[in-house]
PDB file of N, CA and C in Angstrom:
ATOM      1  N   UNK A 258       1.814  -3.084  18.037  1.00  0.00           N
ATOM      2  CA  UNK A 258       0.446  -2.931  17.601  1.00  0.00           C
ATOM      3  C   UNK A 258       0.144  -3.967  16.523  1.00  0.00           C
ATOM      4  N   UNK A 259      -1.223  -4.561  16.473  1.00  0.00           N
ATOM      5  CA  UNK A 259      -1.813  -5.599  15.771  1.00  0.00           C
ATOM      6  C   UNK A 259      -1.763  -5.028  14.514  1.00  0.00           C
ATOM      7  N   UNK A 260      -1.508  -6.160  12.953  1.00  0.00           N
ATOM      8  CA  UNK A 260      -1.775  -5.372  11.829  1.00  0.00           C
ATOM      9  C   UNK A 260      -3.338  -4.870  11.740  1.00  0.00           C
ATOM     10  N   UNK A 261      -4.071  -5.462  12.340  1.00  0.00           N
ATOM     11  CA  UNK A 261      -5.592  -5.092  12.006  1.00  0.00           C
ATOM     12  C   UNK A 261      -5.944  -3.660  12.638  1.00  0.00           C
ATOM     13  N   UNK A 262      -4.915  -3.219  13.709  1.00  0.00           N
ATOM     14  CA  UNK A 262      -5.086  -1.330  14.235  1.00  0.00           C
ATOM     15  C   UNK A 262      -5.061  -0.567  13.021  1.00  0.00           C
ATOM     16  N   UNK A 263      -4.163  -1.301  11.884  1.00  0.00           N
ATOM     17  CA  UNK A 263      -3.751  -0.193  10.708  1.00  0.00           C
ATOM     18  C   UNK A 263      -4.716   0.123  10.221  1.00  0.00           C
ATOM     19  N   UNK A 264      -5.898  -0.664  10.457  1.00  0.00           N
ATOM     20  CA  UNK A 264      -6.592  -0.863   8.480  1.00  0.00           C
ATOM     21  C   UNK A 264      -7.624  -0.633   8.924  1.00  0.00           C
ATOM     22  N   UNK A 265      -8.724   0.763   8.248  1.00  0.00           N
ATOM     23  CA  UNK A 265     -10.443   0.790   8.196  1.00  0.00           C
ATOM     24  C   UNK A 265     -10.940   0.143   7.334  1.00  0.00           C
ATOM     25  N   UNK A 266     -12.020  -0.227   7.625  1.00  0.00           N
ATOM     26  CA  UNK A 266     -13.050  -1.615   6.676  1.00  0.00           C
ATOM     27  C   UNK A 266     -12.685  -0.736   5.426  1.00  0.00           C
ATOM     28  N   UNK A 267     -12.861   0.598   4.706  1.00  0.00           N
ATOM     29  CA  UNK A 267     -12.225   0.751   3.223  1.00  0.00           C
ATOM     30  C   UNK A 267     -10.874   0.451   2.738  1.00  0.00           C
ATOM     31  N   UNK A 268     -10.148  -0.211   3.797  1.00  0.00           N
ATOM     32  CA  UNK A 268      -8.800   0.007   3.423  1.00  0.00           C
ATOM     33  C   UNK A 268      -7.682   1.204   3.436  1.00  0.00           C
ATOM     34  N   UNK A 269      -8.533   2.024   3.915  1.00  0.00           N
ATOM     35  CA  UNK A 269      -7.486   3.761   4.517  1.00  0.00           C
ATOM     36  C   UNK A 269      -6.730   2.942   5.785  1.00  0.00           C
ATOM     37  N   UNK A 270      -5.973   3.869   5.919  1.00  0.00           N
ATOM     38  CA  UNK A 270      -5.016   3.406   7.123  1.00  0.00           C
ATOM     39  C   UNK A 270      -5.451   4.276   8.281  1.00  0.00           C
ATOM     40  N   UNK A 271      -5.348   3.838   9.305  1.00  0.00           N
ATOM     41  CA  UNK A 271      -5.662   4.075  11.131  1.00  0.00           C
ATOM     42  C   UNK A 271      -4.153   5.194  10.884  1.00  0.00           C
ATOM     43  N   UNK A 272      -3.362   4.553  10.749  1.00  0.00           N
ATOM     44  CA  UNK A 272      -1.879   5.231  11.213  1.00  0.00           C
ATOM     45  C   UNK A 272      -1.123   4.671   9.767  1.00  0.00           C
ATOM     46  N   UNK A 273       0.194   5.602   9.768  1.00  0.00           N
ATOM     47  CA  UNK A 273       0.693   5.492   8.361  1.00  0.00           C
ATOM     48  C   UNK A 273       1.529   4.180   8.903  1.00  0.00           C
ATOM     49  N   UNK A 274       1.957   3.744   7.605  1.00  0.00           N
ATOM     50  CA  UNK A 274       3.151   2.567   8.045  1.00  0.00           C
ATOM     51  C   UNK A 274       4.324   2.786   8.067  1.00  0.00           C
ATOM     52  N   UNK A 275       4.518   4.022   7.815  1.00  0.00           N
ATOM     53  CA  UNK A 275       6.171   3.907   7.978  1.00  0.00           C
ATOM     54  C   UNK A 275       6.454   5.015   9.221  1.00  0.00           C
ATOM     55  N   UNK A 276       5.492   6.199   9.733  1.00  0.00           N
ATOM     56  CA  UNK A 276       6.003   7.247  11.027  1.00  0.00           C
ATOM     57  C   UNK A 276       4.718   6.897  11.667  1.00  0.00           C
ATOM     58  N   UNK A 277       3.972   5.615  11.912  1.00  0.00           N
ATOM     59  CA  UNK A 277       3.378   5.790  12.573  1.00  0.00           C
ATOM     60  C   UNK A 277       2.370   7.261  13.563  1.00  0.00           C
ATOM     61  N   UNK A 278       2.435   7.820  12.557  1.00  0.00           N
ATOM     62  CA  UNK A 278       1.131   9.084  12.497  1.00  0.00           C
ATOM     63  C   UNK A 278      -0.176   8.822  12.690  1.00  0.00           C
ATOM     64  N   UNK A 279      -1.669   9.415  13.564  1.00  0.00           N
ATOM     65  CA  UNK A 279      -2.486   8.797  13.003  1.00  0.00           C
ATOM     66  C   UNK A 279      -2.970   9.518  11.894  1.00  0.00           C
ATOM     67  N   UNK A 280      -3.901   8.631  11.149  1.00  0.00           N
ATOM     68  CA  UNK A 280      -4.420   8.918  10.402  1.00  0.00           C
ATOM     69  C   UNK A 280      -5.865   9.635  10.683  1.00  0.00           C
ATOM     70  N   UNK A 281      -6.252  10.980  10.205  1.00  0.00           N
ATOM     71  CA  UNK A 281      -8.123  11.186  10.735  1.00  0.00           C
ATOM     72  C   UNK A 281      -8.669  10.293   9.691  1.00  0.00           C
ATOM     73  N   UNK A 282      -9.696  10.061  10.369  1.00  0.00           N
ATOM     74  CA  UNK A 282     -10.865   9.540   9.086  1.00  0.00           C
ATOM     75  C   UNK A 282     -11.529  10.303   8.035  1.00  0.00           C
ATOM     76  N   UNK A 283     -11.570  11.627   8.739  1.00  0.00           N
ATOM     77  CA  UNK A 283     -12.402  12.891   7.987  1.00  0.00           C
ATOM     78  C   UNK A 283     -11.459  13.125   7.072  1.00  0.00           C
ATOM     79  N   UNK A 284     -10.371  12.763   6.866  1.00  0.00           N
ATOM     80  CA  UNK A 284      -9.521  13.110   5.620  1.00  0.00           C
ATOM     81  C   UNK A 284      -9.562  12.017   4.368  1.00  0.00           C
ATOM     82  N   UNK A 285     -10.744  12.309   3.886  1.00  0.00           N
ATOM     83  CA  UNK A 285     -11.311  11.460   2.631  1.00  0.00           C
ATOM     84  C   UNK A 285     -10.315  11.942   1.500  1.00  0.00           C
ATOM     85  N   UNK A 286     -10.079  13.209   1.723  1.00  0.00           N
ATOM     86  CA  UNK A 286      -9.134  13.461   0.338  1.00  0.00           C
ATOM     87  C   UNK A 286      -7.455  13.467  -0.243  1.00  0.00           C
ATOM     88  N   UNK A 287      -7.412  13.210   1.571  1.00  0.00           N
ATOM     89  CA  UNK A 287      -5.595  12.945   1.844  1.00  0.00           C
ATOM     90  C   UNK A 287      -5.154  11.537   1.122  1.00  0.00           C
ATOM     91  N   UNK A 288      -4.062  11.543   0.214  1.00  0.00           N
ATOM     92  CA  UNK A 288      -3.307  10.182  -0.131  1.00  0.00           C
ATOM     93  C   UNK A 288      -2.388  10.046   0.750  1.00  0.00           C
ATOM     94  N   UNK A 289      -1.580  11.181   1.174  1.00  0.00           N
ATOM     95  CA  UNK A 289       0.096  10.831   1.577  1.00  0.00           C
ATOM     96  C   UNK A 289       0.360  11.012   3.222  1.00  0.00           C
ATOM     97  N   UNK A 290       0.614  10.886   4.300  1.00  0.00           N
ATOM     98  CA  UNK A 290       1.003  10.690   5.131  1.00  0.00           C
ATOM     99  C   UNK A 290       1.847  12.531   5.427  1.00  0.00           C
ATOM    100  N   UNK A 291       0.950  13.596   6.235  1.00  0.00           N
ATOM    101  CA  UNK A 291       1.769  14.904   6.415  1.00  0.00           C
ATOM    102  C   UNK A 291       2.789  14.807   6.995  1.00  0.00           C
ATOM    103  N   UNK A 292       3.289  13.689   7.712  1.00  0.00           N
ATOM    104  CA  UNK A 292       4.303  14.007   8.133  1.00  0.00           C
ATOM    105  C   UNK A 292       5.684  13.700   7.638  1.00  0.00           C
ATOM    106  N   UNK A 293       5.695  12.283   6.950  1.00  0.00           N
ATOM    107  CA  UNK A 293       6.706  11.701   5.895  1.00  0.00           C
ATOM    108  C   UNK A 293       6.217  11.601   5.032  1.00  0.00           C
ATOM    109  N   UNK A 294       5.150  11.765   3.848  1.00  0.00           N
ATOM    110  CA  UNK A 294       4.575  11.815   2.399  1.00  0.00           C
ATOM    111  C   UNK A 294       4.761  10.361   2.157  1.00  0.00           C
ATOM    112  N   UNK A 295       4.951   8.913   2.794  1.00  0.00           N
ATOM    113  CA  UNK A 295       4.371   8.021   2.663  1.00  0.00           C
ATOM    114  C   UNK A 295       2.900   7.535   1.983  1.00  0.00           C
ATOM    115  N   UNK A 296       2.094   6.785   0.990  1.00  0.00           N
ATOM    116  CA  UNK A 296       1.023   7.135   0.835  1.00  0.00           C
ATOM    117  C   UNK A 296       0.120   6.111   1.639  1.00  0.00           C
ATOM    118  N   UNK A 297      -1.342   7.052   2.193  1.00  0.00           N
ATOM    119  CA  UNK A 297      -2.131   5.833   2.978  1.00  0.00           C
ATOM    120  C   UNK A 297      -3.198   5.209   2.353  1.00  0.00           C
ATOM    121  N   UNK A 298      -3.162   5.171   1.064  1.00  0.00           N
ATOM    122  CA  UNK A 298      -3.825   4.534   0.443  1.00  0.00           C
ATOM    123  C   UNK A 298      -3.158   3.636  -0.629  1.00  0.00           C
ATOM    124  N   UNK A 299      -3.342   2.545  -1.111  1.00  0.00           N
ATOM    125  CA  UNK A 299      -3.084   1.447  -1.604  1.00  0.00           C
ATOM    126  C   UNK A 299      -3.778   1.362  -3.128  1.00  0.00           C
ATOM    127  N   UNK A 300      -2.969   1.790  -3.977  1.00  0.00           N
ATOM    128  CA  UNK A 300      -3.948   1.715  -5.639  1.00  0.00           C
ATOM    129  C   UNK A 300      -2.709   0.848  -6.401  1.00  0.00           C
ATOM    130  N   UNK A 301      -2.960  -0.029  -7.509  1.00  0.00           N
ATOM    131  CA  UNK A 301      -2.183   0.206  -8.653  1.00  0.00           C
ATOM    132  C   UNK A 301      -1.945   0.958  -9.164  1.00  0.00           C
ATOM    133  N   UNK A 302      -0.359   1.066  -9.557  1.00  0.00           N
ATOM    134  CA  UNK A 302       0.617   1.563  -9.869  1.00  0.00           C
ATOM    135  C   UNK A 302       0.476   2.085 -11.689  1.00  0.00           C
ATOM    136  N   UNK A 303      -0.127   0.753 -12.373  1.00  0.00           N
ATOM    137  CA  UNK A 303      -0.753   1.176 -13.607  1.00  0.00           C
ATOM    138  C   UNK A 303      -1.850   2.263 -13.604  1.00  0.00           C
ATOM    139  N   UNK A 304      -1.382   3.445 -14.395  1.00  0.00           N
ATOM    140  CA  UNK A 304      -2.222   3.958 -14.781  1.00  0.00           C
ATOM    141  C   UNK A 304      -3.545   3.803 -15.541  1.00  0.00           C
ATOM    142  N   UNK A 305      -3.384   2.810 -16.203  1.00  0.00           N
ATOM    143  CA  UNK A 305      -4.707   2.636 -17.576  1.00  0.00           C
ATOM    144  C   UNK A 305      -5.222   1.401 -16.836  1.00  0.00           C
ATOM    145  N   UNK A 306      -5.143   0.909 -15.581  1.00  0.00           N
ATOM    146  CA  UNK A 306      -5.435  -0.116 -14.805  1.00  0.00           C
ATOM    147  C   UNK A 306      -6.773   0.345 -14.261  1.00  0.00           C
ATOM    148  N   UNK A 307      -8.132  -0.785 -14.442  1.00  0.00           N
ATOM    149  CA  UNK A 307      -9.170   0.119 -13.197  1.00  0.00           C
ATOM    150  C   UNK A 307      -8.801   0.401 -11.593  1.00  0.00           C
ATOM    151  N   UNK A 308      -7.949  -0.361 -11.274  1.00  0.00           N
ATOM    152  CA  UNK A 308      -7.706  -0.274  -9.599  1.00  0.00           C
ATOM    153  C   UNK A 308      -7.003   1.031  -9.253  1.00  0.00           C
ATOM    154  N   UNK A 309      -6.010   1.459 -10.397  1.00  0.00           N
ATOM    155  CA  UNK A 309      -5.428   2.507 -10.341  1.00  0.00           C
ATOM    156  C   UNK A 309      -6.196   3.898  -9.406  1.00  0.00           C
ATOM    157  N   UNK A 310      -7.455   3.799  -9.296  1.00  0.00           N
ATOM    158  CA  UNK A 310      -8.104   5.037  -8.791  1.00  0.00           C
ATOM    159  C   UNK A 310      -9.213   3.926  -7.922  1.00  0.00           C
ATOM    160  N   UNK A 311      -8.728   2.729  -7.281  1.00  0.00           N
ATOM    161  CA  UNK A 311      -9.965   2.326  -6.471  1.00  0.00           C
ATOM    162  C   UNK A 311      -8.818   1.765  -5.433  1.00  0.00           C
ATOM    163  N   UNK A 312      -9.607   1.718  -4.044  1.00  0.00           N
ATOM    164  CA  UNK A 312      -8.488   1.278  -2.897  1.00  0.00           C
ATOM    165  C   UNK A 312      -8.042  -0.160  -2.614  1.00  0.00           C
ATOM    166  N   UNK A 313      -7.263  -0.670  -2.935  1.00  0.00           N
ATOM    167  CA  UNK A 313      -6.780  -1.909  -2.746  1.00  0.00           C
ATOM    168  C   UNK A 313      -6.526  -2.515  -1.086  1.00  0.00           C
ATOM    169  N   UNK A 314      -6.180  -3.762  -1.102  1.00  0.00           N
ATOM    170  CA  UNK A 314      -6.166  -3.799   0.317  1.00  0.00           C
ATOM    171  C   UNK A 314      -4.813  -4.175   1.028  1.00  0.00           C
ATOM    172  N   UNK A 315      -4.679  -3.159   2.242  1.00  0.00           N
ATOM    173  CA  UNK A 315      -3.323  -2.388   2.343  1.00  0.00           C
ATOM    174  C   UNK A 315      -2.142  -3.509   2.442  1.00  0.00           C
ATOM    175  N   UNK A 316      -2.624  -4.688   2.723  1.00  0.00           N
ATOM    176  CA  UNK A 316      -1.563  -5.791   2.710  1.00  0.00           C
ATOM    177  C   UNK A 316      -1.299  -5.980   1.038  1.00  0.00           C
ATOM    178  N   UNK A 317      -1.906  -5.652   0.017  1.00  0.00           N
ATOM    179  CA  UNK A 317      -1.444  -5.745  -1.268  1.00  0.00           C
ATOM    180  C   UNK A 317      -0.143  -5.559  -1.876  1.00  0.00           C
ATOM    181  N   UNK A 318       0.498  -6.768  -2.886  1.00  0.00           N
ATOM    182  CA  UNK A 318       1.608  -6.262  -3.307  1.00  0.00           C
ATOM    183  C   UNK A 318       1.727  -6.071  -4.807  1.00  0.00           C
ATOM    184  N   UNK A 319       0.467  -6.595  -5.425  1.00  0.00           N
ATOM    185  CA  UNK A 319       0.325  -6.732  -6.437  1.00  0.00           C
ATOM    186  C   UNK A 319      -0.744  -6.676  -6.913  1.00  0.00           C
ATOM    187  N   UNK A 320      -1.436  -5.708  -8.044  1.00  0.00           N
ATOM    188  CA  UNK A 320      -3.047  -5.650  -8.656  1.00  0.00           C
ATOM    189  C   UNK A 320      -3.660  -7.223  -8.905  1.00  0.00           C
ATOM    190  N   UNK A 321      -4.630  -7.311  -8.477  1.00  0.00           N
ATOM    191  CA  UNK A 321      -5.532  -8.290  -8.917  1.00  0.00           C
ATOM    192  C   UNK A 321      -5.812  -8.546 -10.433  1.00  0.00           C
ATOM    193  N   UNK A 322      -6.421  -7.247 -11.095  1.00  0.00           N
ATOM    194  CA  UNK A 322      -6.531  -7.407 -11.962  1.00  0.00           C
ATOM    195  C   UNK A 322      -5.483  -7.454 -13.336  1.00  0.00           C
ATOM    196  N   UNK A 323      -4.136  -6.390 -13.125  1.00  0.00           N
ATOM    197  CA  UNK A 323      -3.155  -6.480 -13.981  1.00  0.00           C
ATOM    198  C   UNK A 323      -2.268  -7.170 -13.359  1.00  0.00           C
ATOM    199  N   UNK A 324      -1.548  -7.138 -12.350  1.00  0.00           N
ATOM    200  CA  UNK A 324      -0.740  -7.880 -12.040  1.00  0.00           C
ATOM    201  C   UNK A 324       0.802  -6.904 -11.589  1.00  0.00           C
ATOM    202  N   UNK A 325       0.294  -5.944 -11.624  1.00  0.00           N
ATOM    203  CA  UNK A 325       1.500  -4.871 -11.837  1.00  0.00           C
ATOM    204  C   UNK A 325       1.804  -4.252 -10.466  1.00  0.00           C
ATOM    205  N   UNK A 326       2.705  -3.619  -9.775  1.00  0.00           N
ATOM    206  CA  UNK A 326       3.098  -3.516  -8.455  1.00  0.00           C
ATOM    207  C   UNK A 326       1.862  -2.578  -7.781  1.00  0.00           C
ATOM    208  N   UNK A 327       1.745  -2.252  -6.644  1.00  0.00           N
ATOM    209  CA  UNK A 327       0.805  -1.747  -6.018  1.00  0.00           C
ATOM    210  C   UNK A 327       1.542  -0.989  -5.299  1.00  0.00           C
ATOM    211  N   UNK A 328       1.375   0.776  -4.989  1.00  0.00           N
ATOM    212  CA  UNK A 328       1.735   1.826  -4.555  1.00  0.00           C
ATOM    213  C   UNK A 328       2.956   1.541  -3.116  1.00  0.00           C
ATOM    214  N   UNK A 329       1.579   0.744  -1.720  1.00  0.00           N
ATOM    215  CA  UNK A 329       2.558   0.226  -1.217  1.00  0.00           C
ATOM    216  C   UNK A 329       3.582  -0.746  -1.631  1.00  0.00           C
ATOM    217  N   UNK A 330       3.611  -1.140  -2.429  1.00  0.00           N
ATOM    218  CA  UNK A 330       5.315  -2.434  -2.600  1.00  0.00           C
ATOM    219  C   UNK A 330       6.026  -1.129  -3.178  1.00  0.00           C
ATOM    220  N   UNK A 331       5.788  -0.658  -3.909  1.00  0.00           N
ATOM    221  CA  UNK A 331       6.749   0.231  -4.536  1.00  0.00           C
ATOM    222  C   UNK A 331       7.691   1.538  -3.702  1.00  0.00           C
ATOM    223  N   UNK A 332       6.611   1.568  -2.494  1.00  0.00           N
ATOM    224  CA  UNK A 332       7.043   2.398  -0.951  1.00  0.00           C
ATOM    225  C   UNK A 332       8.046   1.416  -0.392  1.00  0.00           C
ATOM    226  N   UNK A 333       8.136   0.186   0.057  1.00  0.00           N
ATOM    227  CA  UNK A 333       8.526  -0.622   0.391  1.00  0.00           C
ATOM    228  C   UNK A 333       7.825  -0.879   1.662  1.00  0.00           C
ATOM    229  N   UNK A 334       6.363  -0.304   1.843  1.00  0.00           N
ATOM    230  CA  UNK A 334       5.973  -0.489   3.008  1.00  0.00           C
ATOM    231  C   UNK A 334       4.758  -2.044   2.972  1.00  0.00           C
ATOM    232  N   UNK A 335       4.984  -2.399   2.282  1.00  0.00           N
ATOM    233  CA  UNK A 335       4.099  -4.070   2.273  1.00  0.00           C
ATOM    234  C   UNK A 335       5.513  -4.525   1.289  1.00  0.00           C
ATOM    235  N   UNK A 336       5.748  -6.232   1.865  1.00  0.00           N
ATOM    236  CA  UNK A 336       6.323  -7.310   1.104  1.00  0.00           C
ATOM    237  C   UNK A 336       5.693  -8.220   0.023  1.00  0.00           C
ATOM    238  N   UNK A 337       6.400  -9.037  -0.765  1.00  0.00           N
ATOM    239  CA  UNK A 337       5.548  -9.893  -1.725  1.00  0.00           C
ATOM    240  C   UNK A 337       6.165 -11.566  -0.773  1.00  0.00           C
ATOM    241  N   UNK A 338       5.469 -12.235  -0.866  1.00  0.00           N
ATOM    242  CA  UNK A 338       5.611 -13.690  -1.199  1.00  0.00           C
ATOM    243  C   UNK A 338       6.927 -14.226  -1.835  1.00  0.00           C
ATOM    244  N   UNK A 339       6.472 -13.793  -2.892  1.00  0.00           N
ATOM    245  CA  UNK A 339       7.331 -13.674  -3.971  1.00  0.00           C
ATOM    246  C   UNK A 339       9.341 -13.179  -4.218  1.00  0.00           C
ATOM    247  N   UNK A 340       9.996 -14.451  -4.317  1.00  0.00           N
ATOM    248  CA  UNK A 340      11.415 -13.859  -4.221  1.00  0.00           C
ATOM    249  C   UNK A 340      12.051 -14.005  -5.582  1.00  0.00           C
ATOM    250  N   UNK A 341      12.343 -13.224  -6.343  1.00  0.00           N
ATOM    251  CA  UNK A 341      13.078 -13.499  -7.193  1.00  0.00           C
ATOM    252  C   UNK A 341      14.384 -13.421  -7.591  1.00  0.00           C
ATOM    253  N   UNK A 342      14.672 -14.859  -7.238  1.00  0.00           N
ATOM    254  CA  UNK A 342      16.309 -15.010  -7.133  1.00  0.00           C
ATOM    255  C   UNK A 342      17.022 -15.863  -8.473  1.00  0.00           C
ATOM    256  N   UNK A 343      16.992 -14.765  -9.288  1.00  0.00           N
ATOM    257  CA  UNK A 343      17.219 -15.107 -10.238  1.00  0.00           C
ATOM    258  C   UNK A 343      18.629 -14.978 -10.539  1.00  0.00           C
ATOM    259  N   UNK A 344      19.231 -15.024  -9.452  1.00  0.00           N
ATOM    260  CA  UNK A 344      21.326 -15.090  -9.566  1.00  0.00           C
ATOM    261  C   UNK A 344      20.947 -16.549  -8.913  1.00  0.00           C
ATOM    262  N   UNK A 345      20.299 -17.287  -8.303  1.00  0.00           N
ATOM    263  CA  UNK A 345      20.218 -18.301  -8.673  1.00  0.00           C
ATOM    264  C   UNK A 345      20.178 -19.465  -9.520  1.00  0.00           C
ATOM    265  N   UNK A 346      19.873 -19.257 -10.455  1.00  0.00           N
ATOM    266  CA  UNK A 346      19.795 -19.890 -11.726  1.00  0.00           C
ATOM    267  C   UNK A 346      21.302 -20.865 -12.154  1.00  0.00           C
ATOM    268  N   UNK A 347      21.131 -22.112 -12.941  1.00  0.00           N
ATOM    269  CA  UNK A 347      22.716 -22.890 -12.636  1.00  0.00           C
ATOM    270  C   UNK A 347      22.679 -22.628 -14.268  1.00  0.00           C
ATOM    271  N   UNK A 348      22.126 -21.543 -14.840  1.00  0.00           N
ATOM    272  CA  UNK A 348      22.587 -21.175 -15.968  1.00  0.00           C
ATOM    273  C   UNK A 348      23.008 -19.757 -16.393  1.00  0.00           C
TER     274      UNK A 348
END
């Protein structure tokens, strides 16, 4: 399935990402996924953050505005760009 099946124009999820469940639409008030408690919505992770309580977009790995992890990365269900290989280092 295409990533674009996942995602409604708000950013709720069609189906969860990790048990592939669907998701209803009429469930405006559901965060977590009933069948594995996965969450289908996408916020920063900061609390005192504004995004913290607004829906991010589900490919997100990181807040826009703080910079701080986003619900999915912290699920492990979205990746970053970003590798930090810092046993790399020749110091």
């Amino acid at each position: 399935m295409e990533k674009k099946d996942y995602i409604y124009t708000n950013t709720k999820l069609n189906y969860c990402l990790r048990c592939n469940t669907p998701v209803e639409p009429d469930w405006d008030n559901f965060a977590y996924c009933m069948k594995c408690g996965a969450p289908i919505i996408n916020t920063c992770t900061d609390l005192n953050c504004i995004n913290s309580r607004k829906m991010l977009p589900v490919d997100a790995a990181f807040c826009p505005i703080c910079g701080n992890e986003t619900v999915f990365y912290q699920y492990g269900l979205v990746k970053s760009n970003y590798n930090d290989n810092s046993e790399d280092l020749p110091f």
